[in-house]
XYZ file of C-alpha atoms in Angstrom:
583
model
C 7.582 17.193 16.918
C 8.245 20.284 16.703
C 7.730 22.240 13.423
C 10.760 23.747 11.962
C 9.452 27.526 11.997
C 8.892 26.571 16.171
C 12.461 25.705 16.280
C 15.360 27.448 18.605
C 18.124 29.024 16.368
C 18.459 32.246 14.967
C 17.025 32.887 11.577
C 19.662 32.375 8.863
C 18.426 28.671 9.758
C 15.566 27.410 8.219
C 16.085 23.628 9.141
C 14.756 22.591 5.131
C 17.193 19.387 6.376
C 13.916 17.822 7.739
C 12.318 17.345 4.993
C 15.015 15.953 2.931
C 14.498 12.981 0.866
C 18.172 12.108 0.089
C 19.716 10.389 -2.994
C 23.389 8.793 -2.221
C 25.445 8.363 -4.941
C 28.768 6.270 -5.586
C 30.893 8.254 -7.696
C 32.795 5.799 -9.216
C 29.811 2.984 -9.001
C 26.768 5.793 -10.714
C 27.755 6.519 -14.756
C 30.845 6.524 -16.973
C 30.311 9.180 -19.224
C 33.359 9.122 -20.810
C 34.263 5.183 -21.812
C 36.921 4.938 -19.316
C 34.992 2.348 -16.991
C 34.831 4.746 -14.087
C 31.729 6.661 -13.312
C 31.843 10.795 -13.054
C 30.702 13.924 -12.379
C 29.288 14.389 -15.741
C 27.994 10.933 -15.956
C 25.889 12.101 -12.591
C 24.882 15.628 -14.327
C 23.354 13.156 -17.254
C 21.280 11.800 -15.475
C 20.081 14.695 -12.648
C 16.328 14.447 -14.722
C 16.163 10.387 -13.279
C 17.392 11.327 -9.824
C 14.409 14.377 -9.443
C 11.595 12.345 -11.632
C 12.138 9.693 -8.048
C 10.676 13.204 -5.973
C 13.844 12.935 -3.837
C 15.201 16.387 -3.302
C 19.019 16.543 -2.431
C 22.024 14.361 -3.779
C 24.518 13.009 -1.252
C 27.834 12.651 -3.281
C 30.404 10.234 -1.503
C 33.923 11.613 -2.067
C 35.012 13.245 -5.250
C 37.857 14.727 -3.717
C 41.810 13.655 -4.812
C 43.038 10.663 -3.239
C 45.535 7.436 -3.591
C 42.510 5.818 -3.563
C 43.237 3.146 -0.843
C 40.204 3.338 0.834
C 37.630 5.082 -2.404
C 38.012 8.282 -1.534
C 38.242 8.696 2.018
C 42.361 9.202 2.358
C 41.743 12.606 0.968
C 45.384 13.910 -0.609
C 43.518 17.613 -1.524
C 40.149 18.862 -0.443
C 40.113 21.578 -2.491
C 40.723 19.261 -6.572
C 39.071 16.260 -7.655
C 39.884 12.992 -7.796
C 40.710 12.870 -11.958
C 39.215 9.995 -13.325
C 35.538 11.969 -12.367
C 36.091 15.121 -13.233
C 37.138 18.816 -11.981
C 36.733 21.081 -9.802
C 35.021 23.202 -13.512
C 32.833 20.014 -13.521
C 31.640 20.016 -10.111
C 30.442 24.269 -10.345
C 29.158 23.301 -13.128
C 27.088 19.941 -11.357
C 26.224 22.459 -7.861
C 24.748 24.545 -11.049
C 22.381 22.028 -12.364
C 21.116 20.502 -9.256
C 20.039 23.792 -8.100
C 18.416 24.576 -11.260
C 16.169 21.406 -10.919
C 15.081 22.582 -7.681
C 17.933 19.389 -6.158
C 20.347 20.606 -3.270
C 23.768 19.093 -3.221
C 25.657 17.221 -0.005
C 29.192 16.701 -0.158
C 30.893 13.831 2.279
C 33.026 15.745 4.914
C 36.917 13.993 5.793
C 37.868 15.296 8.638
C 38.871 12.620 11.023
C 41.834 11.908 8.858
C 43.509 12.591 5.597
C 45.238 11.150 3.178
C 49.344 9.914 3.420
C 49.684 12.294 0.160
C 48.094 14.984 1.712
C 50.711 18.024 1.617
C 49.967 18.655 5.426
C 51.090 15.146 6.583
C 54.256 15.535 4.366
C 55.380 17.911 6.192
C 54.605 16.680 9.586
C 56.402 13.551 8.668
C 59.672 15.354 7.296
C 61.204 15.793 10.622
C 59.908 16.342 14.134
C 60.724 20.169 14.240
C 58.340 20.375 11.572
C 56.004 23.085 12.103
C 53.457 21.019 11.253
C 54.421 18.336 13.265
C 51.715 18.429 15.465
C 49.496 18.487 13.726
C 49.329 14.399 12.996
C 49.439 12.449 16.167
C 52.635 11.173 16.617
C 54.291 9.112 19.884
C 57.594 7.498 20.864
C 57.590 3.902 21.270
C 56.901 1.635 24.138
C 59.027 -1.628 24.719
C 58.787 -4.444 26.588
C 60.463 -6.255 28.664
C 63.202 -7.659 26.553
C 63.374 -4.872 24.517
C 60.879 -5.096 21.856
C 59.071 -2.071 20.479
C 55.750 -1.948 21.008
C 53.153 0.652 19.602
C 51.986 3.457 22.149
C 48.782 1.193 23.192
C 46.723 -1.823 21.768
C 44.019 -0.290 19.781
C 42.784 -2.214 16.596
C 42.228 0.045 13.565
C 38.271 0.313 11.624
C 40.046 -1.969 9.452
C 41.200 -4.893 11.309
C 44.703 -3.754 11.195
C 46.929 -1.974 14.330
C 45.928 1.584 14.678
C 49.701 2.524 14.870
C 52.230 2.748 12.436
C 55.834 2.824 12.704
C 58.113 5.631 10.788
C 61.694 4.724 10.091
C 62.924 8.257 9.157
C 61.337 10.119 12.635
C 61.793 6.965 14.610
C 57.666 7.249 16.264
C 54.214 5.811 15.322
C 51.284 7.937 13.827
C 47.649 7.029 14.470
C 45.382 5.844 12.502
C 42.134 4.562 13.136
C 41.069 3.470 9.583
C 44.612 2.556 6.994
C 48.443 3.590 7.816
C 47.480 5.432 4.457
C 45.047 7.369 6.150
C 46.758 9.286 8.975
C 44.614 11.120 11.663
C 44.749 14.893 12.109
C 45.175 16.464 15.470
C 42.186 17.994 16.327
C 43.982 20.040 19.707
C 45.999 21.989 17.060
C 44.097 25.188 16.965
C 46.111 26.291 13.305
C 45.256 22.513 12.031
C 41.228 22.770 12.744
C 40.866 26.158 11.115
C 42.588 24.501 8.397
C 40.603 22.157 8.228
C 37.554 24.470 8.153
C 38.941 26.698 5.962
C 40.039 23.790 3.015
C 37.423 21.769 3.297
C 34.490 23.185 4.272
C 34.327 27.005 3.240
C 36.133 25.782 -0.325
C 33.424 24.506 -0.741
C 30.431 26.067 1.070
C 31.257 29.114 -0.862
C 30.772 27.494 -4.530
C 27.578 26.383 -3.089
C 26.330 23.038 -2.176
C 24.370 22.984 0.965
C 26.134 20.614 3.591
C 27.804 17.222 4.721
C 27.787 14.149 5.220
C 30.153 14.023 8.104
C 32.557 10.911 8.431
C 33.138 9.246 11.390
C 31.800 12.553 13.486
C 32.645 11.552 16.640
C 36.573 10.770 16.613
C 38.451 13.738 16.724
C 38.543 14.011 20.595
C 40.405 11.454 21.554
C 42.074 11.111 25.134
C 45.075 11.850 24.623
C 46.908 10.018 27.393
C 46.239 6.975 24.882
C 45.110 4.097 27.124
C 44.740 0.342 26.544
C 41.611 -0.746 25.456
C 40.212 -3.644 27.082
C 41.011 -6.799 26.000
C 37.773 -8.695 24.215
C 39.514 -10.848 21.644
C 41.572 -13.325 23.838
C 45.166 -13.537 22.272
C 44.776 -10.679 19.390
C 47.337 -8.554 19.453
C 45.007 -5.760 19.180
C 41.779 -4.728 21.367
C 38.265 -2.765 19.307
C 38.310 0.458 21.102
C 35.703 2.529 19.960
C 34.237 2.934 23.325
C 37.498 4.970 24.101
C 38.226 7.143 21.003
C 34.913 8.085 19.934
C 32.869 10.649 22.064
C 36.013 12.681 23.405
C 35.647 15.498 25.385
C 36.429 18.089 23.303
C 33.648 16.360 20.879
C 30.984 19.422 21.463
C 33.321 22.074 21.578
C 34.241 21.528 17.763
C 31.265 20.283 16.317
C 30.096 23.858 18.157
C 32.515 25.779 15.862
C 32.102 23.891 12.769
C 28.081 24.832 13.535
C 28.882 28.719 13.463
C 30.286 28.225 9.519
C 28.143 26.289 8.569
C 24.644 28.246 10.183
C 26.012 31.185 7.922
C 25.040 29.285 5.102
C 22.018 27.324 5.949
C 23.714 24.089 5.391
C 22.832 21.014 6.657
C 25.178 18.114 8.302
C 24.399 14.629 8.989
C 27.023 12.980 11.135
C 28.172 9.168 11.156
C 27.675 8.002 14.447
C 28.714 4.761 16.192
C 29.268 4.422 19.399
C 27.172 6.283 20.759
C 24.258 4.118 22.193
C 22.666 6.233 24.732
C 20.240 8.326 22.905
C 20.805 10.793 25.827
C 24.148 11.557 24.440
C 22.484 11.670 20.438
C 20.117 14.452 21.583
C 22.898 16.618 22.496
C 24.942 16.178 19.049
C 22.054 17.012 17.249
C 19.461 19.434 19.672
C 18.700 22.329 17.041
C 19.567 24.626 20.236
C 22.664 23.047 20.121
C 24.181 24.592 16.603
C 26.013 21.151 16.231
C 24.961 18.839 13.857
C 21.722 18.423 11.685
C 20.930 14.830 12.453
C 22.931 11.712 13.112
C 23.295 7.663 11.106
C 22.674 5.885 13.723
C 23.777 2.154 12.567
C 21.563 -0.384 15.517
C 19.906 -1.334 11.892
C 22.340 -2.213 9.654
C 23.998 -3.829 12.507
C 21.673 -6.342 13.570
C 22.657 -9.902 13.639
C 26.724 -8.812 13.386
C 29.210 -9.453 15.735
C 31.003 -6.696 17.017
C 34.450 -8.719 17.397
C 34.604 -10.383 13.955
C 32.922 -7.479 11.333
C 32.275 -10.173 8.523
C 30.500 -13.038 10.782
C 27.409 -13.888 9.632
C 24.572 -14.145 13.191
C 20.843 -13.924 13.756
C 18.752 -11.941 13.795
C 14.817 -11.638 13.989
C 11.627 -8.933 13.412
C 11.250 -8.229 16.912
C 14.483 -7.034 16.743
C 14.900 -5.015 13.959
C 11.413 -3.163 15.280
C 13.095 -2.633 19.055
C 15.610 -0.338 16.743
C 13.166 0.863 14.240
C 11.259 2.627 17.566
C 14.251 3.669 20.038
C 15.003 6.419 16.729
C 12.067 7.062 15.687
C 11.280 7.840 18.949
C 14.028 9.269 20.610
C 13.013 12.812 19.423
C 9.903 12.915 21.612
C 9.567 15.684 23.579
C 13.198 17.594 22.664
C 14.287 19.926 19.652
C 16.495 16.793 17.697
C 15.844 15.015 14.384
C 16.226 11.942 13.405
C 17.380 9.730 10.243
C 16.420 7.051 8.165
C 17.979 4.595 5.977
C 18.745 0.806 5.298
C 21.332 1.185 2.741
C 24.921 2.912 2.040
C 27.850 2.510 0.891
C 28.985 0.530 3.440
C 26.201 -1.973 3.712
C 25.032 -5.107 1.713
C 21.759 -4.396 0.202
C 19.218 -3.829 1.973
C 17.120 -6.718 0.450
C 19.819 -9.336 0.674
C 19.947 -8.566 4.326
C 16.205 -8.309 5.361
C 14.158 -9.868 2.957
C 14.865 -11.804 0.394
C 16.404 -11.727 -3.500
C 15.301 -14.885 -4.622
C 14.100 -13.845 -7.985
C 10.149 -14.718 -6.961
C 10.127 -12.184 -4.008
C 12.921 -9.782 -4.917
C 10.515 -7.119 -6.469
C 7.538 -7.678 -3.208
C 11.172 -6.841 -0.837
C 12.390 -4.068 -2.671
C 8.573 -2.476 -2.217
C 8.140 -3.867 1.215
C 11.168 -1.743 2.458
C 10.773 1.001 0.698
C 7.364 1.221 2.082
C 8.508 0.981 5.259
C 10.691 3.835 4.487
C 9.012 6.262 3.643
C 6.401 5.835 6.481
C 9.286 6.296 9.506
C 9.649 10.298 10.570
C 13.121 11.812 10.207
C 15.181 12.779 7.109
C 15.012 9.659 4.645
C 18.029 8.171 2.337
C 17.827 6.076 -0.657
C 21.047 4.876 -2.158
C 22.069 4.559 -5.332
C 20.244 1.238 -7.189
C 17.744 0.738 -4.027
C 14.996 2.204 -5.906
C 15.479 -0.203 -8.523
C 16.285 -3.006 -5.705
C 19.941 -4.352 -6.214
C 21.211 -6.316 -4.047
C 24.249 -8.603 -3.271
C 26.457 -10.178 -5.366
C 26.061 -13.874 -6.527
C 27.922 -15.964 -3.727
C 29.103 -17.799 -6.422
C 31.837 -15.272 -6.804
C 35.430 -15.644 -5.806
C 37.150 -13.911 -3.554
C 39.226 -11.923 -6.283
C 35.909 -9.984 -7.088
C 35.644 -8.516 -4.026
C 37.575 -4.823 -3.858
C 37.040 -3.417 -0.814
C 40.066 -2.988 1.769
C 38.476 -3.628 4.179
C 37.405 -7.100 2.987
C 41.070 -7.326 1.734
C 41.739 -6.924 4.772
C 39.590 -9.585 6.773
C 40.390 -12.724 4.576
C 43.829 -12.210 4.303
C 43.748 -12.260 8.554
C 41.387 -14.885 8.536
C 43.683 -17.188 6.224
C 46.498 -16.257 8.605
C 45.058 -17.463 11.671
C 43.623 -20.398 10.456
C 47.142 -21.273 8.245
C 44.073 -21.117 5.030
C 41.973 -23.224 6.835
C 39.246 -24.683 3.492
C 35.906 -24.259 6.492
C 37.050 -20.996 7.821
C 37.788 -19.170 4.322
C 34.489 -20.438 3.446
C 32.235 -19.151 5.957
C 34.862 -16.226 6.023
C 33.656 -15.341 2.613
C 30.321 -16.517 2.674
C 30.491 -13.452 5.564
C 32.036 -10.772 2.884
C 28.911 -12.032 1.200
C 26.409 -10.600 2.871
C 27.819 -8.236 4.373
C 30.869 -6.778 2.930
C 31.246 -2.873 1.180
C 31.154 -4.493 -2.219
C 27.930 -5.381 -2.266
C 27.201 -1.577 -2.528
C 29.758 -0.888 -4.703
C 29.026 -2.567 -7.736
C 28.308 -0.284 -11.276
C 24.538 1.015 -11.266
C 22.466 -1.027 -13.832
C 21.123 1.543 -15.912
C 20.047 -1.467 -18.471
C 20.868 -4.900 -19.754
C 23.012 -3.546 -22.375
C 26.755 -5.531 -21.345
C 28.103 -4.469 -17.700
C 24.217 -3.173 -16.975
C 24.667 0.159 -19.557
C 27.025 1.586 -17.024
C 29.309 2.927 -19.912
C 28.128 4.266 -23.040
C 30.352 1.541 -24.820
C 29.407 -1.977 -24.276
C 32.797 -3.061 -24.831
C 34.134 -1.110 -21.780
C 35.032 -3.017 -18.633
C 33.672 -1.354 -15.257
C 36.673 -0.481 -12.250
C 34.075 -3.528 -10.967
C 32.347 -6.596 -12.111
C 28.365 -5.705 -12.006
C 26.443 -8.144 -10.111
C 25.399 -11.069 -12.851
C 21.427 -9.804 -12.762
C 21.343 -6.359 -14.383
C 19.958 -8.242 -17.183
C 16.640 -8.984 -15.032
C 17.491 -5.787 -12.774
C 17.650 -2.710 -14.465
C 16.653 0.987 -14.571
C 15.216 0.528 -18.264
C 13.217 -2.173 -17.781
C 11.639 -0.659 -14.895
C 10.507 2.969 -16.403
C 7.331 1.890 -17.710
C 6.556 -1.632 -15.686
C 3.751 0.020 -13.198
C 4.205 -2.616 -10.577
C 8.105 -2.070 -10.971
C 10.788 -1.356 -7.847
C 11.540 1.941 -9.205
C 8.124 3.227 -9.822
C 6.717 2.272 -6.286
C 9.493 4.492 -4.953
C 8.407 7.010 -7.000
C 4.702 6.578 -5.687
C 5.759 6.226 -1.712
C 7.658 9.464 -2.344
C 5.228 10.820 -3.804
C 3.175 9.799 -1.024
C 4.983 10.844 1.900
C 5.384 14.289 0.559
C 1.847 14.949 -0.053
C 1.179 13.763 4.020
C 4.727 15.165 5.158
C 3.094 16.173 8.468
C 1.924 12.402 9.035
C 4.288 10.523 8.060
C 7.498 12.364 8.249
C 6.975 13.944 10.449
C 4.156 12.356 12.610
C 4.590 10.274 16.321
C 5.512 6.537 15.819
C 3.526 4.169 18.075
C 4.572 0.550 18.020
C 2.009 -2.304 17.654
C 2.675 -6.661 18.652
C 6.777 -6.060 19.027
C 6.789 -9.935 19.813
C 4.991 -11.063 16.232
C 7.815 -12.267 14.221
C 6.214 -12.392 11.097
C 4.684 -8.651 10.638
C 5.831 -5.524 11.222
C 2.986 -3.046 12.204
C 2.897 0.457 13.429
C 0.906 3.733 13.688
C 1.474 6.904 12.698
C -0.146 10.155 14.571
C -0.046 13.764 13.210
C 0.333 17.255 14.950
C -3.314 17.268 13.552
C -4.530 14.002 14.847
C -4.036 12.467 11.269
C -3.361 8.409 12.190
C -2.227 6.479 9.509
C -1.307 2.143 10.007
C 1.650 0.286 8.395
C 1.326 -3.485 8.273
C 4.628 -5.211 7.040
C 4.839 -9.015 6.094
C 8.336 -9.602 6.721
C 7.703 -13.298 5.766
C 7.489 -15.740 2.694
C 3.938 -17.060 3.465
C 0.846 -15.755 3.366
C -0.273 -13.992 6.413
C -3.893 -11.829 8.273
C -4.112 -8.777 9.819
C -6.323 -6.774 11.485
C -7.037 -3.087 11.518
C -6.129 -1.015 15.064
C -9.877 -0.901 16.405
C -9.417 2.998 16.193
C -8.693 3.265 12.072
C -10.811 -0.059 11.539
C -12.324 2.418 8.837
C -9.309 3.785 7.254
C -8.379 3.567 3.666
C -5.522 1.735 1.697
C -3.559 4.516 -0.016
C -0.116 2.941 -1.051
C -0.568 -1.326 -1.295
C 3.036 -3.105 -2.650
C 0.972 -5.285 -4.808
C -2.150 -4.616 -6.532
C -3.663 -8.368 -5.401
C -5.137 -8.652 -2.019
C -7.539 -8.011 0.044
C -7.816 -6.055 3.330
C -6.543 -8.589 6.639
C -4.317 -10.992 4.696
C -0.517 -9.924 3.024
C 1.127 -12.119 0.837
C 5.025 -12.902 1.050
C 6.705 -9.853 1.562
C 3.451 -7.685 1.075
C 2.797 -3.746 2.557
C -0.068 -1.877 3.111
C -0.577 1.855 4.161
C -3.613 3.087 5.766
C -4.674 6.163 6.659
C -7.948 7.290 8.321
C -9.517 10.560 7.718
C -8.788 13.017 10.369
């Protein structure tokens, strides 16, 4: 992989993001400083020394903008204000300053495919068909069937399992929303609208010193404006998944180049959320340094493994060879070009990785957390750690009732199954099991700081958090792990330190997969430009496994082990090792 210094681009771009180790914060659930049961910016500021102690160098803060909170802040009513329970713009100014004082960079979420229906722009657009901002959103007349029944402009399904069009009684037209009805899509073909987005959502915060953005749904801004029907893959359903139609539209690269020119002035990074883009050549176009569009993107193959693309919560089967092939694909797609990749296995939209990919049984949970940490910290690219991942937080218990799940996606899904099956008990139990494994609420329970009531999320034990704390907070929490050398937390610190120390090998080295079809062990080699080599072996089973070092690494030394016991050539359940050979 090319070094940062040799990258194509202007002198104002340093490519610092290629060495970023990024910690994601979900503000509602991170830390409550004022005992109102809701996480806030001052809670984050009070925890910056803890975050810094992990060894990360960048923070990604999920949406903290003013919002009605229909979709946890991804429905923004004012880009230049802060959701009052989280704090104020002055609090954000302090957070930016305190991060920079500690050598931490800060990136924000950039949500610009849509706004809230409470944003002043949409309120104006909705007033009449003659509104000066009417064309800032996507309005279309109804269609009518042979019997004269009103129908939406097409059959698209939103990402939240609803029709993608909502009828507006006042102006007698439909508007498009690829997410909730309260999240109308903006019309990127309107130049004035685009420029207003850049000014309000990007430059306002870049001027304050933020270092970039995670860009929400980054390939949905350019739609086919004739809005064709999606092919029918869900027989008998009123709407159809349409992602392959509304992603990667004809003007996407033009819009991103406009954004890239702004970001370049601030040496700011972007990481885009890039669904429905399976071909590596198409991804390279987005993240090529020479193109100056996005710094990097998230590919969701690994977190979507085993998922049914039509039934979003159906629990499917996956195997280790499938995971290996996905890792190899996105590790190697940057070879021979100037693109860059990302490494992650958790975020605010996913179930917890220990529960999904290893084992959250009490006897395996610690080893599983370390195993996944070792895998991620030895892969090339910018690496992301989601809050609580560093202490091995897990999915919520399967005993939780449907009422405990607060995410709009889960609520809509359970309601749809209930309606479709006439509340069939077996169907509902299966749906709830799917939500329990894959639902977004798993990642959104409050961070478990201590064994105090509600995990010490608030200062006062009697304060009830906005969402129920995972029942295992008495066993899995920061305080219990701080001084325990065998904890998941201290393994993360160790693994991040080793990654930084051997960055050219672990963060930038070439990836070579070994024994793809082995269903028990994940083995790979990393090769630095200098010729230095590493060997990583990971046991993804609950049984002891044996292995041999590759012949060219037979004299390599183990520099990182998820357990202190065991011997060369043998791994206990969910154990992993990193070997490095001398140059």
